[in-house]
Short mmCIF file of C-alpha atoms in Angstrom, two decimals:
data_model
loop_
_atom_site.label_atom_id
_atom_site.label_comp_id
_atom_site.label_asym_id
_atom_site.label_seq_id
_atom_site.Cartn_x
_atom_site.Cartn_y
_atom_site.Cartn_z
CA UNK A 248 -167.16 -16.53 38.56
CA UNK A 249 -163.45 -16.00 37.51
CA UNK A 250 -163.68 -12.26 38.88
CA UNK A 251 -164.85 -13.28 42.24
CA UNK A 252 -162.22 -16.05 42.78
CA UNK A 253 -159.64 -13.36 41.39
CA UNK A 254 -160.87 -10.89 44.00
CA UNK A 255 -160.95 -13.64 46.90
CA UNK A 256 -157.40 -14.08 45.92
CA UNK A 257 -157.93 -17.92 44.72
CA UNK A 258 -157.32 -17.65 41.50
CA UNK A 259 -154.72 -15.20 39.23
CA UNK A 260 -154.81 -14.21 35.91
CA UNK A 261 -152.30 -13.98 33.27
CA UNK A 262 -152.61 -12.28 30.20
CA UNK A 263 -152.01 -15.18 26.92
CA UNK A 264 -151.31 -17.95 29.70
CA UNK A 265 -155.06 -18.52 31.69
CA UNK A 266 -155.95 -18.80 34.95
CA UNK A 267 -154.02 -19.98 37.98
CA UNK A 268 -155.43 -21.06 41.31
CA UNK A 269 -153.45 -19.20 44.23
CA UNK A 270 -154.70 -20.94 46.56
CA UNK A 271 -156.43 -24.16 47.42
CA UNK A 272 -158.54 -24.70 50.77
CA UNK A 273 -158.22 -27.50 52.85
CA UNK A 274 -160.20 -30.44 51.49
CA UNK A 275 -161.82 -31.13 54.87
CA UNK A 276 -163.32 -27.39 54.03
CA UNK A 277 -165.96 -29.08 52.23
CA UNK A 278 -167.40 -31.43 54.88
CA UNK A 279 -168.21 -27.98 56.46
CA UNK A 280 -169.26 -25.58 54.11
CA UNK A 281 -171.61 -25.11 50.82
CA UNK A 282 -169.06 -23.34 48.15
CA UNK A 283 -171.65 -21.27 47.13
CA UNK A 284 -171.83 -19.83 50.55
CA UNK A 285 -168.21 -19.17 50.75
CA UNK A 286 -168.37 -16.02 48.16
CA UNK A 287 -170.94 -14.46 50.37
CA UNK A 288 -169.07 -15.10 53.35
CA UNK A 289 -165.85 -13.47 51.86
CA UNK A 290 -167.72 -10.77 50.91
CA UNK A 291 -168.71 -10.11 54.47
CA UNK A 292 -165.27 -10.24 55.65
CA UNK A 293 -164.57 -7.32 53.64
CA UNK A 294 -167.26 -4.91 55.36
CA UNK A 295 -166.36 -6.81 58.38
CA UNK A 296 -162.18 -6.21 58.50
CA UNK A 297 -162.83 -1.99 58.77
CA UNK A 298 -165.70 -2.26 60.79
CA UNK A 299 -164.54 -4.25 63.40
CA UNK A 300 -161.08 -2.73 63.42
CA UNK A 301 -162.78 0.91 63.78
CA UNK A 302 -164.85 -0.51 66.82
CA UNK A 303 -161.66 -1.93 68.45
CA UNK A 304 -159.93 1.20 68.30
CA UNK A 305 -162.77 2.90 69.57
CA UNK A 306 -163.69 0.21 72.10
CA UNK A 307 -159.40 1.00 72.96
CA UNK A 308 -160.82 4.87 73.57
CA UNK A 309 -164.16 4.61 75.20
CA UNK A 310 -164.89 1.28 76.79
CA UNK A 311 -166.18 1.41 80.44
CA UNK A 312 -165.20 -0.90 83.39
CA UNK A 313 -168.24 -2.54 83.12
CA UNK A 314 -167.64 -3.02 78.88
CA UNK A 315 -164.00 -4.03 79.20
CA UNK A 316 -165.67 -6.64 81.83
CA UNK A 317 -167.81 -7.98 79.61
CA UNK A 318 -164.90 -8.22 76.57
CA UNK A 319 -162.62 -9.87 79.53
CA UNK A 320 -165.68 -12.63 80.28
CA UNK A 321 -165.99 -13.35 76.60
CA UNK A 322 -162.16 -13.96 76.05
CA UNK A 323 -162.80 -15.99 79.35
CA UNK A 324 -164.96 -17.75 77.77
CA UNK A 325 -162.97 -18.67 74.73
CA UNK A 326 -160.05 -19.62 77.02
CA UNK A 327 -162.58 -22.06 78.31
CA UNK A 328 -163.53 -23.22 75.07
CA UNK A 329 -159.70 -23.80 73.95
CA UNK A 330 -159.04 -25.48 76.89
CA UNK A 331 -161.58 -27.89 76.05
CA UNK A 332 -160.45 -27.68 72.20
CA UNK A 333 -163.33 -26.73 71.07
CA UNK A 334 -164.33 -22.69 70.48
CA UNK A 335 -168.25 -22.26 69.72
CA UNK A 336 -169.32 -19.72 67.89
CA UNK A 337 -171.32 -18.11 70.38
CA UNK A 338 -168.33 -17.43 72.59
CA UNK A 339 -166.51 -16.08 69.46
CA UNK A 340 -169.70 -13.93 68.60
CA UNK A 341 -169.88 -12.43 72.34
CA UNK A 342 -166.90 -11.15 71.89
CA UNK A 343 -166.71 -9.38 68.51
CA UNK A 344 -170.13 -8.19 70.06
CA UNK A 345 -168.72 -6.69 73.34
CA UNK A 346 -166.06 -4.85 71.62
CA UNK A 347 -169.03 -3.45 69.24
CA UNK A 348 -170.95 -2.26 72.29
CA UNK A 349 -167.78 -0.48 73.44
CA UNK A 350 -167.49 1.58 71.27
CA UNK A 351 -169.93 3.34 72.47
CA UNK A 352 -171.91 3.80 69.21
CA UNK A 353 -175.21 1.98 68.25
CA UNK A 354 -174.19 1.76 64.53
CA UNK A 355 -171.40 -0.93 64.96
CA UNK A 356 -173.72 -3.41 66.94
CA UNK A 357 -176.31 -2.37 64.43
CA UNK A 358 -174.53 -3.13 61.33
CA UNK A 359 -172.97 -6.65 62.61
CA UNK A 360 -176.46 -7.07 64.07
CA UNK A 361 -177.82 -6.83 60.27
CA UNK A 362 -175.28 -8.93 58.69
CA UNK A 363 -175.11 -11.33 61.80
CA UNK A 364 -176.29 -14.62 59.15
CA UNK A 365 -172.92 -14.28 57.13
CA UNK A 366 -170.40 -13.72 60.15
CA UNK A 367 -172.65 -16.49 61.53
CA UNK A 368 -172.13 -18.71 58.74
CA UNK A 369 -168.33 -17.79 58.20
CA UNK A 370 -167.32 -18.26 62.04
CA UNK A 371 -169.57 -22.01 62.10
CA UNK A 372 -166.85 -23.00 58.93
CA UNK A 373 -163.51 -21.24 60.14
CA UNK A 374 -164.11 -22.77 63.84
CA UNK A 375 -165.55 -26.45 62.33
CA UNK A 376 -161.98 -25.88 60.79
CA UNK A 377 -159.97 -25.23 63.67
CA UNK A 378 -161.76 -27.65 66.21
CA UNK A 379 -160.77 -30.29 63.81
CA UNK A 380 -157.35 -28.67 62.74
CA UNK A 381 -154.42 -29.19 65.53
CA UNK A 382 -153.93 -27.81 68.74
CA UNK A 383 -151.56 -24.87 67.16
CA UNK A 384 -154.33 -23.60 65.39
CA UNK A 385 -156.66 -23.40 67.74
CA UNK A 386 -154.26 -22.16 70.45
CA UNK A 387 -153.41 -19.09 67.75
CA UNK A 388 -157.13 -18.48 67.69
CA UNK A 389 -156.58 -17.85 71.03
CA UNK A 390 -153.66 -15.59 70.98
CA UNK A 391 -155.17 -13.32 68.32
CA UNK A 392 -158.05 -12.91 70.45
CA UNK A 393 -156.12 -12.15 72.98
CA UNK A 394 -153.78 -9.53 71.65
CA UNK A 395 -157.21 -7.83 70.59
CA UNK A 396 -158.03 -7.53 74.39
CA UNK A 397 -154.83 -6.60 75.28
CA UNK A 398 -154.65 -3.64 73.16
CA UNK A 399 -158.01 -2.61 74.32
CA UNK A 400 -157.22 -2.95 78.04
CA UNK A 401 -154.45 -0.89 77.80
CA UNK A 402 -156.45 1.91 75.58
CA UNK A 403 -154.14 1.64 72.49
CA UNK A 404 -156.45 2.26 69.55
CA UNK A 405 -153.98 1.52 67.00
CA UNK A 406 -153.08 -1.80 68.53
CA UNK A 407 -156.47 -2.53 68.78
CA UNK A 408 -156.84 -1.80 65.28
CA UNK A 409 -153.81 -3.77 63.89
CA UNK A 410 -155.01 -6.84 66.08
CA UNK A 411 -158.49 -7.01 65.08
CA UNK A 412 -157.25 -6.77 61.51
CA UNK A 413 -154.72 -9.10 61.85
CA UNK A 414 -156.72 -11.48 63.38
CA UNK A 415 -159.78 -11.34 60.73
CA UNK A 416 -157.05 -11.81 58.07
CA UNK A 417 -156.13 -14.75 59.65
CA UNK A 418 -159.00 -16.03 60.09
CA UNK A 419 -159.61 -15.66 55.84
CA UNK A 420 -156.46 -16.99 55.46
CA UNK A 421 -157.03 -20.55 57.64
CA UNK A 422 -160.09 -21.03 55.91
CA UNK A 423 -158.96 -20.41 52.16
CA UNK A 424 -155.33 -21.63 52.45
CA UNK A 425 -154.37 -25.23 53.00
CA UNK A 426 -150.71 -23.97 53.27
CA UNK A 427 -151.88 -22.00 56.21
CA UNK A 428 -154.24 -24.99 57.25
CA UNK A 429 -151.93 -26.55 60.51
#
């Protein structure tokens, strides 16, 4: 249990003094999720960070009109939902999902197709936390979202790339750290 709360980052260990927690999530973090889902969930993010940063640099290369359409109506759609202060998961899941398709390569959809439950699950806790967190938060949401189009309207891979990871980090980071937790 220790190693998995060292390799989330929670908890550090030093040699002849113990173990120190990091970092403590926000209490309200438990209203939403079942700690022994939140291992599995971190674990996800870790296949999830490369993956989806690959497939925004290659949605930045390949997309179509018509796929850059549908990744502009999904960040429409989240616009929407922050202007109503309250992002669903579906609109968050569209999309991650119509950058995947961009790409141009079955294997990206396929794969976040196959682990769909756990990005699922994580998304229903980080956005339960930001609906409920304060309008800063959920306006950065936004923004992060946003720079991910950005880069991928303009066909800058590495931007793409930076964004998307940037923005899944973040996304760890609201959820784990109360620090980070506005």
């Amino acid at each position: 249990a220790l190693n998995r709360l060292r390799a989330d980052g929670l908890v550090q260990a030093r040699q002849g003094s113990g173990t120190y927690v990091m970092r403590r999530p926000a209490d309200r973090l438990r209203n939403f999720a079942n700690p022994a889902d939140m291992a599995g969930f971190l674990r996800c993010l870790e296949v999830r960070i490369p993956l989806e940063a690959a497939a925004a640099a290659l949605a930045a290369e390949r997309r179509s009109t018509a796929q850059l359409s549908r990744i502009r109506q999904a960040h429409d759609n989240l616009r929407k939902d922050v202007e109503t202060g309250h992002i669903t998961t579906g609109n968050d899941l569209a999309f991650h999902a119509a950058i995947a398709d961009a790409t141009g390569n079955e294997f990206f959809p396929g794969v976040l197709q196959y682990i769909h439950a756990s990005i699922t699950g994580f998304m229903d806790v980080s956005l339960n936390l930001t609906r409920t967190g304060s309008r800063a938060r959920i306006q950065q949401v936004l923004n992060e979202h946003t720079n991910i189009l950005e880069a991928i309207e303009q066909q800058e891979p590495d931007a793409a790339d930076v964004a998307m990871r940037f923005h899944l980090g973040q996304s760890r980071r609201r959820t784990l750290d109360r620090n980070r937790d506005p």
